């Protein structure tokens, strides 16, 4: 029971119930505007019948087509505590994957804190696998390195041989990822 | 800059080396090369500009600027010069000059799309929205409707005919143009036609646009059929249930009937009767019932929504859908273990008649598997699903008003039960990470809510302390629960203890736009409780955000344009406006300046210097009173209260009204202080008396205007406080208006300053220093301990703050008076020397003033003694004697005590500073 629609600037004033979660980052305005300006179709919000925001997904398309690295990327995915366990995150991921399919992406990828087991398991259930580990990808608000990330991927239909998701055994540094 | 297109132009070849030098950072060589080139080709303007860039980058700004202006006055239209000047002006931080440049270019070459586009972007960068909107679309509606949009339409039409439209963005733009022109039929044709097939990147983009147009055109058959179709595909998409029901009832009202032949409408079959709708909804429910996988909530809620709507229309057919009670019980049976069950059902509880409420609760209870009741009479759930069901029943019974109906005994027993469930439920979350919530957290929060009910009903402060205790415990098991933090924060504020609030708020990690939406939780209380340093910091957090917004948004308007996200351009502009017109923004900028004046002016800088440094102009009002936007998130605190206790639109309106009036009082105070400061130029003895008077009367008329505005505002304020609006506890805090008026603060009395406006020589006698009752209103113990129980009176702190603020204002008025009287006195003394006889009136003024400052000194000394006394008695309290059995947590009691002390210290410090400046008032 959800209204799925494009995220708009006005939603920034209403997303506290989602963003006051400790693992959900509230970015500066430019960050959101950049996504809204460049990839508006990739920014989707779910709204409850009472008008509360339930959750949202924010993503983009990037990478070189020639090198078969053109792909959808999940930048943020968050669901408010009271709307969890409804399969909403899965639904939003499915939408992002569909958009990426339409754009002819080879795969969809995302970064997740290695400690966020709940999320890692959910992504695994949705068909994602760990492609590589990125060392100290996350930093604390003081700029100090905080935590490693898993770079998780799921192949799309264009990548018939599923080449894009063959794991890289050695961890990489944030500066080495494109 | 190096990447440039057309190589054929010989000038390009000539300029190339200069570009390369500049790109490589070799500015000197660039300048030399440009000079060389200019010797041969005097009219090669671009070379001049490139030289100017080199000069600019080597620190010769003035030379660079005058060189650039040489070229700019020629109004160049060649691409090279224009681009180079753009770069130069941007580096000089003069983006406004770029707009002039392209304005001229566009005038000379009106058909250049490229220049129009550059001009648009230049406007966006400078933030000249009015002009920008004229340049592309809608704000200047008339111009847009008569000129730009039709022009744009024709341009696109031509492109369509020539089959030149290829990109999705172009179709989007075409649709937008038609939509804004009100040509909905044409817009619909575009979306439904072959061009519409290009709308692929957004999911359901075509359907959404069609739906929008159907609704605008009131094409209810199409709207109905499309909703029906989409719901068959996704029976969980709420927006289409709404459009399905809306269109159905419109069709019924119009007695629309199916055409006898042919298709119903392009979108397929249309449903026009309640019977059909009922069947549709029932079918969707049955579909879910049969499903193996997780059922969707949509159809079941749609059923309740349909009953709700039929009831509104007085339509008896609702019975065919079933009894709401049974339907809700059924819904609970299916979804009771989901945390959102309460949110879903809450909207439809009004479908139950009051006499069914207890029965409903009982029926739900039967669906909750609980273990055997123990000694305390409580049975507990065996797993998290059962826990969630039980919790949901508690939430629903609160929403039905059943908890509020309990007497004190009943409520206390309820709290015991909720706490027992809370503690029992912790076992399910032993492996939870720090970042996760405990399964039973909401029991704890609800226990806190019931404590708050008891506190507000009975006034028993012990309930408040118990409430703090239970939340503190909750936070220890679930350290990232934002709801615990928010409620704790609110309660500490209500207790007048701001210090613990600072850490709580910072642990919420609120950032950026959240400063606008929940920053009010901090800024409402920090200053009013005398925590001036924290208040200043809180304002700064918010101000930093608002100021950066001004820069940030422009860039993305340009980006949206570049990437073809045209629909986002008006959205971004509206967003920027919404932030600029934010109530909170106006509040923090006003409060921040007042705080600076109260705490700093006449300490390090004079009032006049402070006012000038802040750039406050008494004549200027920069607050958008008529368009103020309330961006506060007033439902950030979770509430399961029944509908009649919930925040209403009326509450929102009243709260905004109240805050606006208080803001007006504050902003007028600030501007009055500014005008007083600027008035305070001591009349120079060299000037003749006449010019003095003229100079002053212009300024004093501003003062008069402001005073009469303040009087008017205070009248409105009095009317508002008479209403005594009570907001829901978890809703917006009341403004400071009522406490300001009851404090007797002179800030809230315009006439206090009035006699000074015309510089009446008898001013000191008409100026009673500070009404003595003001200080007496501050007297009393802010924290008392009696028989092992604490009593707090935080309002005393607030009144003391008003008193201190008043002292500051009075002192500035006095120091202004002193500046007027000083020359008077010296001229009198001179006269006295010449003539032995002098008029007797003048000395009275002077004596009066001295008497007056004397008595002010007395009041301030008394106040300081009072603060000292308070600090001493606070420190002397033996709080360790308080026991946990009484519900006191030592840490919390300690932090409240130290916060009170902190407030008193800051207030005392400020008073001492003021006492010092009082000494300099001798004339």
Short mmCIF file of N, CA and C in Angstrom, two decimals, chain B residues 757-895:
data_model
loop_
_atom_site.label_atom_id
_atom_site.label_comp_id
_atom_site.label_asym_id
_atom_site.label_seq_id
_atom_site.Cartn_x
_atom_site.Cartn_y
_atom_site.Cartn_z
N UNK B 757 11.82 59.53 21.67
CA UNK B 757 11.82 59.71 20.24
C UNK B 757 11.94 61.17 19.85
N UNK B 758 11.27 62.01 20.56
CA UNK B 758 11.37 63.43 20.20
C UNK B 758 12.38 64.16 21.06
N UNK B 759 13.20 63.40 21.75
CA UNK B 759 14.27 63.99 22.55
C UNK B 759 13.77 65.02 23.53
N UNK B 760 12.63 64.75 24.06
CA UNK B 760 12.08 65.64 25.07
C UNK B 760 13.10 65.80 26.19
N UNK B 761 13.42 67.07 26.52
CA UNK B 761 14.48 67.27 27.52
C UNK B 761 14.12 66.68 28.88
N UNK B 762 12.87 66.41 29.12
CA UNK B 762 12.50 65.91 30.44
C UNK B 762 12.56 64.40 30.51
N UNK B 763 13.35 63.80 29.61
CA UNK B 763 13.25 62.36 29.49
C UNK B 763 13.53 61.55 30.74
N UNK B 764 14.55 61.86 31.50
CA UNK B 764 14.80 60.92 32.59
C UNK B 764 13.62 60.79 33.55
N UNK B 765 12.89 61.89 33.75
CA UNK B 765 11.81 61.80 34.74
C UNK B 765 10.65 60.95 34.23
N UNK B 766 10.50 60.91 32.89
CA UNK B 766 9.39 60.12 32.37
C UNK B 766 9.78 58.66 32.19
N UNK B 767 10.99 58.36 32.53
CA UNK B 767 11.51 57.02 32.29
C UNK B 767 11.72 56.31 33.63
N UNK B 768 10.78 55.52 33.98
CA UNK B 768 10.99 54.77 35.23
C UNK B 768 12.00 53.70 34.92
N UNK B 769 13.05 53.59 35.69
CA UNK B 769 14.19 52.73 35.32
C UNK B 769 13.73 51.35 34.88
N UNK B 770 13.31 50.56 35.76
CA UNK B 770 12.80 49.25 35.42
C UNK B 770 11.66 49.06 36.37
N UNK B 771 10.58 48.60 35.87
CA UNK B 771 9.48 48.41 36.81
C UNK B 771 9.93 47.42 37.89
N UNK B 772 9.81 47.84 39.12
CA UNK B 772 10.33 47.00 40.20
C UNK B 772 9.69 45.61 40.22
N UNK B 773 8.43 45.54 39.74
CA UNK B 773 7.78 44.23 39.83
C UNK B 773 8.42 43.21 38.88
N UNK B 774 9.18 43.74 37.90
CA UNK B 774 9.79 42.80 36.96
C UNK B 774 10.75 41.88 37.65
N UNK B 775 11.58 42.48 38.51
CA UNK B 775 12.55 41.65 39.21
C UNK B 775 11.84 40.74 40.20
N UNK B 776 10.80 41.28 40.82
CA UNK B 776 10.12 40.45 41.81
C UNK B 776 9.48 39.23 41.16
N UNK B 777 9.15 39.36 39.88
CA UNK B 777 8.59 38.20 39.18
C UNK B 777 9.64 37.09 38.97
N UNK B 778 10.90 37.47 39.06
CA UNK B 778 11.95 36.46 38.88
C UNK B 778 12.26 35.74 40.18
N UNK B 779 11.73 36.25 41.27
CA UNK B 779 12.13 35.69 42.57
C UNK B 779 11.45 34.35 42.82
N UNK B 780 12.11 33.53 43.59
CA UNK B 780 11.62 32.19 43.85
C UNK B 780 12.70 31.20 43.49
N UNK B 781 12.54 29.96 43.94
CA UNK B 781 13.57 28.96 43.70
C UNK B 781 13.28 28.22 42.41
N UNK B 782 14.26 28.18 41.52
CA UNK B 782 14.05 27.49 40.26
C UNK B 782 14.01 25.98 40.48
N UNK B 783 14.74 25.52 41.49
CA UNK B 783 14.73 24.09 41.82
C UNK B 783 14.63 23.94 43.34
N UNK B 784 13.63 23.18 43.77
CA UNK B 784 13.44 23.00 45.21
C UNK B 784 13.32 21.53 45.53
N UNK B 785 13.78 21.16 46.73
CA UNK B 785 13.64 19.78 47.16
C UNK B 785 12.89 19.78 48.48
N UNK B 786 11.79 19.03 48.49
CA UNK B 786 11.00 18.96 49.72
C UNK B 786 10.55 17.53 49.90
N UNK B 787 10.73 16.97 51.04
CA UNK B 787 10.31 15.60 51.35
C UNK B 787 10.76 14.62 50.27
N UNK B 788 11.99 14.77 49.86
CA UNK B 788 12.52 13.83 48.87
C UNK B 788 11.94 14.00 47.48
N UNK B 789 11.29 15.12 47.24
CA UNK B 789 10.74 15.36 45.90
C UNK B 789 11.22 16.69 45.34
N UNK B 790 11.36 16.72 44.06
CA UNK B 790 11.84 17.94 43.41
C UNK B 790 10.68 18.74 42.82
N UNK B 791 10.82 20.05 42.90
CA UNK B 791 9.90 20.93 42.19
C UNK B 791 10.74 21.90 41.36
N UNK B 792 10.37 22.05 40.12
CA UNK B 792 11.11 22.98 39.27
C UNK B 792 10.20 24.12 38.87
N UNK B 793 10.81 25.27 38.69
CA UNK B 793 10.04 26.41 38.16
C UNK B 793 10.83 27.09 37.06
N UNK B 794 10.91 26.38 35.93
CA UNK B 794 11.74 26.91 34.83
C UNK B 794 11.28 28.27 34.33
N UNK B 795 10.01 28.61 34.57
CA UNK B 795 9.53 29.90 34.06
C UNK B 795 10.29 31.06 34.72
N UNK B 796 10.82 30.80 35.93
CA UNK B 796 11.60 31.86 36.58
C UNK B 796 12.84 32.20 35.76
N UNK B 797 13.43 31.16 35.17
CA UNK B 797 14.61 31.40 34.34
C UNK B 797 14.22 32.26 33.13
N UNK B 798 13.12 31.88 32.51
CA UNK B 798 12.69 32.62 31.33
C UNK B 798 12.42 34.09 31.67
N UNK B 799 11.77 34.31 32.81
CA UNK B 799 11.48 35.68 33.21
C UNK B 799 12.77 36.45 33.48
N UNK B 800 13.72 35.75 34.10
CA UNK B 800 15.00 36.39 34.38
C UNK B 800 15.70 36.79 33.07
N UNK B 801 15.58 35.94 32.07
CA UNK B 801 16.17 36.27 30.77
C UNK B 801 15.53 37.55 30.22
N UNK B 802 14.21 37.62 30.29
CA UNK B 802 13.55 38.83 29.82
C UNK B 802 14.02 40.05 30.62
N UNK B 803 14.20 39.84 31.92
CA UNK B 803 14.67 40.95 32.75
C UNK B 803 16.04 41.43 32.27
N UNK B 804 16.93 40.48 32.05
CA UNK B 804 18.29 40.85 31.64
C UNK B 804 18.27 41.54 30.27
N UNK B 805 17.46 40.98 29.35
CA UNK B 805 17.35 41.63 28.04
C UNK B 805 16.86 43.07 28.20
N UNK B 806 15.91 43.24 29.12
CA UNK B 806 15.37 44.58 29.35
C UNK B 806 16.44 45.52 29.88
N UNK B 807 17.26 45.00 30.82
CA UNK B 807 18.35 45.82 31.35
C UNK B 807 19.21 46.32 30.20
N UNK B 808 19.53 45.41 29.27
CA UNK B 808 20.38 45.81 28.15
C UNK B 808 19.73 46.95 27.36
N UNK B 809 18.45 46.79 27.04
CA UNK B 809 17.77 47.81 26.24
C UNK B 809 17.73 49.14 26.99
N UNK B 810 17.36 49.06 28.27
CA UNK B 810 17.26 50.28 29.07
C UNK B 810 18.60 51.01 29.10
N UNK B 811 19.67 50.21 29.20
CA UNK B 811 20.99 50.83 29.26
C UNK B 811 21.33 51.56 27.97
N UNK B 812 20.94 50.96 26.85
CA UNK B 812 21.24 51.64 25.59
C UNK B 812 20.44 52.93 25.46
N UNK B 813 19.20 52.86 25.92
CA UNK B 813 18.40 54.07 25.90
C UNK B 813 19.07 55.13 26.77
N UNK B 814 19.51 54.68 27.93
CA UNK B 814 20.14 55.60 28.86
C UNK B 814 21.43 56.17 28.30
N UNK B 815 22.18 55.30 27.62
CA UNK B 815 23.46 55.82 27.14
C UNK B 815 23.21 56.81 26.00
N UNK B 816 22.12 56.58 25.27
CA UNK B 816 21.75 57.57 24.28
C UNK B 816 21.38 58.89 24.95
N UNK B 817 20.58 58.80 26.00
CA UNK B 817 20.19 60.01 26.73
C UNK B 817 21.43 60.74 27.24
N UNK B 818 22.37 59.95 27.75
CA UNK B 818 23.59 60.57 28.26
C UNK B 818 24.30 61.33 27.16
N UNK B 819 24.31 60.74 25.96
CA UNK B 819 25.02 61.41 24.87
C UNK B 819 24.33 62.72 24.49
N UNK B 820 23.02 62.80 24.72
CA UNK B 820 22.32 64.05 24.44
C UNK B 820 22.57 65.06 25.56
N UNK B 821 22.59 64.53 26.78
CA UNK B 821 22.68 65.44 27.93
C UNK B 821 24.08 66.00 28.16
N UNK B 822 25.10 65.19 27.77
CA UNK B 822 26.46 65.64 28.02
C UNK B 822 26.75 67.01 27.41
N UNK B 823 26.53 67.22 26.11
CA UNK B 823 26.79 68.55 25.53
C UNK B 823 25.92 69.64 26.16
N UNK B 824 24.70 69.23 26.53
CA UNK B 824 23.79 70.17 27.17
C UNK B 824 24.43 70.68 28.46
N UNK B 825 24.98 69.74 29.19
CA UNK B 825 25.57 70.10 30.47
C UNK B 825 26.78 71.01 30.28
N UNK B 826 27.62 70.63 29.31
CA UNK B 826 28.83 71.45 29.14
C UNK B 826 28.47 72.85 28.65
N UNK B 827 27.45 72.93 27.77
CA UNK B 827 27.08 74.27 27.30
C UNK B 827 26.48 75.08 28.44
N UNK B 828 25.77 74.39 29.31
CA UNK B 828 25.21 75.07 30.48
C UNK B 828 26.32 75.62 31.37
N UNK B 829 27.33 74.76 31.55
CA UNK B 829 28.42 75.19 32.42
C UNK B 829 29.13 76.41 31.85
N UNK B 830 29.27 76.40 30.49
CA UNK B 830 29.88 77.55 29.85
C UNK B 830 29.05 78.80 30.10
N UNK B 831 27.71 78.62 29.89
CA UNK B 831 26.81 79.75 30.09
C UNK B 831 26.91 80.25 31.52
N UNK B 832 26.96 79.26 32.43
CA UNK B 832 27.02 79.62 33.84
C UNK B 832 28.21 80.52 34.12
N UNK B 833 29.31 80.15 33.42
CA UNK B 833 30.51 80.95 33.65
C UNK B 833 30.31 82.39 33.18
N UNK B 834 29.60 82.50 32.00
CA UNK B 834 29.39 83.83 31.46
C UNK B 834 28.39 84.61 32.31
N UNK B 835 27.20 83.99 32.46
CA UNK B 835 26.17 84.69 33.23
C UNK B 835 25.96 83.95 34.55
N UNK B 836 25.74 84.61 35.53
CA UNK B 836 25.56 83.95 36.83
C UNK B 836 24.18 83.29 36.93
N UNK B 837 23.19 83.95 36.25
CA UNK B 837 21.84 83.37 36.36
C UNK B 837 21.58 82.38 35.22
N UNK B 838 20.96 81.28 35.50
CA UNK B 838 20.63 80.31 34.45
C UNK B 838 19.22 79.80 34.68
N UNK B 839 18.63 79.30 33.61
CA UNK B 839 17.27 78.80 33.76
C UNK B 839 17.31 77.57 34.67
N UNK B 840 16.25 77.41 35.41
CA UNK B 840 16.27 76.37 36.45
C UNK B 840 15.84 75.00 35.91
N UNK B 841 15.22 75.00 34.70
CA UNK B 841 14.70 73.73 34.20
C UNK B 841 15.80 72.73 33.87
N UNK B 842 16.86 73.22 33.28
CA UNK B 842 17.88 72.30 32.80
C UNK B 842 18.52 71.44 33.88
N UNK B 843 18.94 72.04 34.97
CA UNK B 843 19.55 71.21 36.00
C UNK B 843 18.63 70.10 36.49
N UNK B 844 17.30 70.34 36.44
CA UNK B 844 16.39 69.30 36.88
C UNK B 844 16.57 68.06 36.01
N UNK B 845 16.68 68.31 34.72
CA UNK B 845 16.89 67.20 33.79
C UNK B 845 18.14 66.44 34.18
N UNK B 846 19.21 67.21 34.43
CA UNK B 846 20.48 66.55 34.72
C UNK B 846 20.43 65.79 36.03
N UNK B 847 19.86 66.44 37.03
CA UNK B 847 19.75 65.76 38.32
C UNK B 847 18.91 64.52 38.18
N UNK B 848 17.80 64.69 37.44
CA UNK B 848 16.89 63.57 37.24
C UNK B 848 17.61 62.39 36.64
N UNK B 849 18.45 62.67 35.65
CA UNK B 849 19.15 61.58 34.99
C UNK B 849 20.07 60.84 35.95
N UNK B 850 20.77 61.66 36.75
CA UNK B 850 21.69 61.02 37.70
C UNK B 850 20.95 60.17 38.72
N UNK B 851 19.84 60.70 39.15
CA UNK B 851 19.01 59.96 40.10
C UNK B 851 18.58 58.63 39.48
N UNK B 852 18.22 58.80 38.21
CA UNK B 852 17.68 57.66 37.49
C UNK B 852 18.73 56.57 37.31
N UNK B 853 19.93 56.96 36.88
CA UNK B 853 20.98 55.93 36.71
C UNK B 853 21.30 55.32 38.07
N UNK B 854 21.20 56.11 39.09
CA UNK B 854 21.44 55.60 40.44
C UNK B 854 20.47 54.48 40.77
N UNK B 855 19.20 54.74 40.48
CA UNK B 855 18.22 53.71 40.86
C UNK B 855 18.35 52.49 39.96
N UNK B 856 18.76 52.71 38.71
CA UNK B 856 19.00 51.57 37.82
C UNK B 856 20.13 50.71 38.38
N UNK B 857 21.16 51.42 38.82
CA UNK B 857 22.28 50.72 39.45
C UNK B 857 21.76 49.83 40.59
N UNK B 858 20.85 50.41 41.35
CA UNK B 858 20.28 49.67 42.48
C UNK B 858 19.58 48.40 42.02
N UNK B 859 18.77 48.52 40.98
CA UNK B 859 18.02 47.36 40.50
C UNK B 859 18.97 46.28 40.00
N UNK B 860 19.98 46.71 39.25
CA UNK B 860 20.92 45.73 38.71
C UNK B 860 21.66 45.02 39.84
N UNK B 861 22.05 45.79 40.86
CA UNK B 861 22.72 45.16 42.00
C UNK B 861 21.82 44.13 42.67
N UNK B 862 20.57 44.52 42.85
CA UNK B 862 19.61 43.58 43.43
C UNK B 862 19.52 42.30 42.61
N UNK B 863 19.45 42.49 41.29
CA UNK B 863 19.32 41.34 40.40
C UNK B 863 20.54 40.44 40.54
N UNK B 864 21.72 41.08 40.62
CA UNK B 864 22.94 40.29 40.76
C UNK B 864 22.92 39.50 42.07
N UNK B 865 22.45 40.14 43.12
CA UNK B 865 22.34 39.45 44.40
C UNK B 865 21.40 38.25 44.28
N UNK B 866 20.30 38.50 43.57
CA UNK B 866 19.32 37.44 43.38
C UNK B 866 19.96 36.24 42.67
N UNK B 867 20.68 36.53 41.59
CA UNK B 867 21.32 35.45 40.83
C UNK B 867 22.31 34.70 41.71
N UNK B 868 23.11 35.48 42.46
CA UNK B 868 24.10 34.86 43.35
C UNK B 868 23.41 33.94 44.36
N UNK B 869 22.32 34.46 44.91
CA UNK B 869 21.55 33.69 45.89
C UNK B 869 21.04 32.39 45.29
N UNK B 870 20.52 32.49 44.08
CA UNK B 870 20.00 31.31 43.39
C UNK B 870 21.10 30.27 43.18
N UNK B 871 22.25 30.78 42.74
CA UNK B 871 23.36 29.85 42.50
C UNK B 871 23.74 29.14 43.78
N UNK B 872 23.79 29.90 44.86
CA UNK B 872 24.19 29.32 46.14
C UNK B 872 23.18 28.26 46.58
N UNK B 873 21.89 28.58 46.49
CA UNK B 873 20.93 27.60 47.00
C UNK B 873 20.85 26.38 46.08
N UNK B 874 21.10 26.59 44.80
CA UNK B 874 21.13 25.44 43.88
C UNK B 874 22.28 24.50 44.21
N UNK B 875 23.45 25.12 44.45
CA UNK B 875 24.62 24.30 44.75
C UNK B 875 24.45 23.57 46.07
N UNK B 876 23.73 24.21 46.98
CA UNK B 876 23.61 23.63 48.31
C UNK B 876 22.65 22.43 48.35
N UNK B 877 21.83 22.28 47.31
CA UNK B 877 20.84 21.19 47.32
C UNK B 877 21.55 19.83 47.40
N UNK B 878 21.08 19.02 48.34
CA UNK B 878 21.68 17.69 48.48
C UNK B 878 20.90 16.71 47.61
N UNK B 879 21.21 16.71 46.35
CA UNK B 879 20.40 15.92 45.41
C UNK B 879 20.68 14.44 45.53
N UNK B 880 21.81 14.10 46.13
CA UNK B 880 22.15 12.68 46.28
C UNK B 880 21.11 11.96 47.13
N UNK B 881 20.36 12.76 47.93
CA UNK B 881 19.35 12.15 48.79
C UNK B 881 18.15 11.63 48.00
N UNK B 882 18.05 12.06 46.75
CA UNK B 882 16.91 11.60 45.94
C UNK B 882 17.11 10.13 45.57
N UNK B 883 16.05 9.39 45.60
CA UNK B 883 16.20 7.96 45.36
C UNK B 883 15.60 7.56 44.02
N UNK B 884 16.11 6.45 43.55
CA UNK B 884 15.63 5.90 42.30
C UNK B 884 14.19 5.42 42.44
N UNK B 885 13.85 4.98 43.67
CA UNK B 885 12.47 4.50 43.89
C UNK B 885 11.47 5.61 43.57
N UNK B 886 11.87 6.81 43.87
CA UNK B 886 10.98 7.93 43.58
C UNK B 886 11.01 8.29 42.10
N UNK B 887 11.84 7.56 41.37
CA UNK B 887 11.90 7.78 39.93
C UNK B 887 12.97 8.75 39.50
N UNK B 888 13.88 9.09 40.40
CA UNK B 888 14.92 10.05 40.01
C UNK B 888 16.17 9.35 39.54
N UNK B 889 16.67 9.75 38.39
CA UNK B 889 17.96 9.23 37.98
C UNK B 889 18.99 10.29 38.34
N UNK B 890 20.04 9.85 39.03
CA UNK B 890 21.04 10.80 39.52
C UNK B 890 21.64 11.61 38.38
N UNK B 891 21.94 10.94 37.27
CA UNK B 891 22.56 11.67 36.15
C UNK B 891 21.63 12.76 35.64
N UNK B 892 20.36 12.41 35.51
CA UNK B 892 19.43 13.39 34.97
C UNK B 892 19.22 14.56 35.92
N UNK B 893 19.02 14.23 37.21
CA UNK B 893 18.85 15.31 38.18
C UNK B 893 20.08 16.20 38.16
N UNK B 894 21.25 15.55 38.13
CA UNK B 894 22.50 16.30 38.11
C UNK B 894 22.61 17.21 36.90
N UNK B 895 22.19 16.70 35.75
CA UNK B 895 22.35 17.52 34.55
C UNK B 895 21.36 18.68 34.53
#
